[in-house]
Amino acid sequence: MNDPAKSSYYQVGGSLTNNAPNYVKRQADDDFYNGLKAGEFCYVLNSRQMGKSSLQVRTIQRLREEGIACAAIDISEIGNRGVTPEQWYAGLLRILENNFNLSDTVNVRTWWRDRNFLAPVQRLSEFIETVLLANISSNIVIFIDEIDSILALDFPADDFLALIRSCYNKRANNSEFDRLTWALLGVASPADLCRDRNSSSTPFNIGRAIELTGFDETEAQPLAAGLVAIAGSPQEVLREVLYWTGGQPFLTQKLCKLLFENALTPAGASTGAPPLQMGKQDNILSAKEWVEKVVRWKILENWEAQDVPEHLSTIRDRLFKENQRIVRRLGLYKQILQQVEIPIDRTPEQMELRLSGLILKRGNYLKVSNPIYQEVFNINVVEKELDTLPPYSDFLKIWLSSNCQDDSQLLQGEDLQSALVWAADKSLRNEDFQFLTASQKMTLNDQKLVLNDQNQLLAATKQETQKALADAAKAEAETRLARQKAKHWIGIGSAVLAASLVGAIGFSTLAYQRFQLAQASIEIEQNGSDALLLAVSQKNDNTQALLEALLRAIASGKRLKNLVKNEANLAEYPATRPLLALQVILDKLSENPQIKVASLPPKKMAWQAHSGAVTSVSFSPDRQFLATAGVDDRIRIWNLSGQKISEWKALQQSVNMLSFSPDGKYLATAGRNGSVKLWNRSGKKISEFQAIQGSVTSISFSPEGKYLAAAGIDSSAAIWQVTKQAKTISSRVALPGHNGLVRSVNFSPTGNFLTTLDGKSTVRVWNSSGNLEKTLPMQVIAIGFSPDRQQQQFATVTSNGSIGLWDLSAKNLVNEFQTLHLDAKSISFSPDGERLATVGIDKTVRLWNLAGRQLAQFEFAENVVSANWSRDGKQIAVAGSNGTLWLRQIEGLEELLRQSCNFFTSQPEYATRISTLCN
């Protein structure tokens, strides 16, 4: 029979009490205790169920025995969703009051209200300095548990982390702060917790990281005591336990408890229990066989049903969490399972796996933490999950098995386009990237295009130079023809000689002027290209080369300005390379830490807009606000300074797209759950309707706001009528006949037409009554309308980087140019209809004029999900796959030249050279 006195020796889950006999002391116990006792800021950031809470309980006990006052704050208890900064910081202060028994010293409610003129973080800071330190004479340690809960707050918690850092900084001027230190515990990395990467505000670069590892055999001796009653060789049994669990605290306690509970099952019982004799004598099985049988019977078999309390399920959810890194994360874990030596770094994929507890650092490489994890999350499970992700997985498998030689498996046409769309917001494995790159190269008939910045610029320059040379040759031919005509007319006779000469000389003069213009354009384009290539070929720390490149760019830019004489129509610019050179070089200078850039205005502003990818961003028609939506199912309204005006939860599983109504009074959101909802700016729902079965991928208002079109993954698209106050949605008109999902739907600026783009990359043009007008004779990745009602144009971009301009009335292709970039996934017109923006999978947004010349190139730190122009065309909002939103300024030639010349005012050694250029 089981001994009741021993039944609770092992504890699975939760914090162990101070006097728990089964507590396992590790090196981290002394490191944590000694660090805090010495006044060091310490943090324990590790995976769940590694014993952090028990470590905290023991450390607090030891510190209190030394006369050190301690407070333990569980951040998760304060709450996160819907909690305001005021409530959150007040909750922290209230816990401090209770932990340190300060209620007799200060009335916290009154104290807090009397300082409502201060920000909440300032009030907490003052409370620590004037109340806590003033009334507690001993040393103080404040423990913050579940610190990762700050990631779920509806507001950034960087100010709180900066407050902790400030307590350390104040030690230099106020010795009272020598008595205060902090301890942070949770499941996150410092990079996760600190959205602000500013080293002066993070506490982690002045704190001490405490490494919390699994139990080794020496440390785990307290657990052997519980095995004495059931095993003749408890040490041998413990050794086998640690083999299976890798010393993972939760698993080790659980397996020991399972051994205890199942040790006395009679041999041959029908339950399938490990056959052991009664008592501890003469085990039928060896320790190794017995432990393995219990592991397989009670943990591995049907593990999801036996995972109580949850442990393996938590790891599964983290491993298979759908985000933009899932492919790369699973690919990395697969390599580790295959015993590929993966060196340790701090990439997001490695940190996600390490924080799941699934892998750990062993020597200089990463390994699976223990055999239990390796059997539950085996290579077959990972491959099965990977197979459900890429739409090309079968082709990829065969291609890889052929040593990447079987070109018949590479993607072409619509299959390649669909794959590129799928990959756009993903962080890919190397094999995925190689497969897609090889497919793109084959699509271009194996042209050996090197897709790096320098060679792309060289190729583009060569193409544009050839175009300019052709113009020059044409002008020269016209000049020769004019001279021949002049000679011809001279021989006619004196009666018509004068008139003939006037006409011929006039024609000759015009042709010669065109020839001179073409020659000047070639020189300007070449000089601008030289400046650009000089800049991009240098390392960021080559300051002198950057400055020399900028001088060259200014010179070519000034010549271009004189040539076009402030011509507003960008399509008529005979050269644009100076604009691109000035913009790229100024960006590189602004990011160069060795250069003082006070004279350069800020070119972009960034802030964390969502948790996870920002799926859509849109400017309000009145140019006052930005609306964003994200995979976190939230909608947020911002002013153009990055301050949040309002936010609300959409309850649509994920918001795929949002769009302001033409009058800006409300906005529509497209949901993953198939719904479309209309809201006012404060987040009050006006109306809702079920658009399709499945996820809604795109929505578009007609110009007057009378109609709303929606499309989704069930091959359907339709038009709905919207009443003036948007309270009623009715009169559905279907747009049938699509292949697979419908990726986008767009009304034309006049409202007479709309287009749909389906999963097979087919564009269809419909009239406003829902009748099909035309199917375009080419496959495209994205489409965008010109806002110019007179122009009546739309643009398309293909998977091979070709941009096409179409006449909407005739629905035929009027111009096409090759961008040399094979990664464009969206295209949009500027509000003036003169520029095009393309978004690439290389984290870059590029601007073009309608003649196909590149005007600008903006690079970002994350994959770009979408970009949206401001209504005046002077800014572009860029949505990132990790939740960042950028607001980027867009400057013309005049502004770029002015900024460049102003920059050199802070460089006195260039005063002489710049005075000539800039005057």
XYZ file of C-alpha atoms in Angstrom, residues 676 689 691 696 698-702 707-711 717-722 733 735 745-747 754-756:
28
model
C -16.762 43.419 -42.376
C -22.208 42.093 -41.945
C -19.141 39.221 -46.217
C -11.860 38.712 -45.918
C -9.576 43.143 -49.196
C -12.147 45.958 -49.046
C -12.620 49.126 -51.109
C -15.025 52.082 -50.968
C -16.403 53.661 -54.118
C -20.698 51.229 -52.310
C -18.294 48.906 -50.526
C -16.582 45.997 -52.271
C -15.088 43.049 -50.399
C -13.176 39.925 -51.400
C -16.007 39.088 -54.286
C -19.074 41.282 -54.134
C -20.354 44.861 -53.943
C -22.628 46.090 -51.167
C -24.645 49.289 -50.995
C -23.921 51.500 -47.964
C -23.919 42.181 -56.195
C -18.474 39.219 -58.837
C -10.552 44.406 -54.951
C -10.289 48.108 -55.907
C -12.711 50.779 -57.116
C -13.410 48.092 -60.200
C -10.765 45.390 -60.468
C -10.224 42.065 -58.750
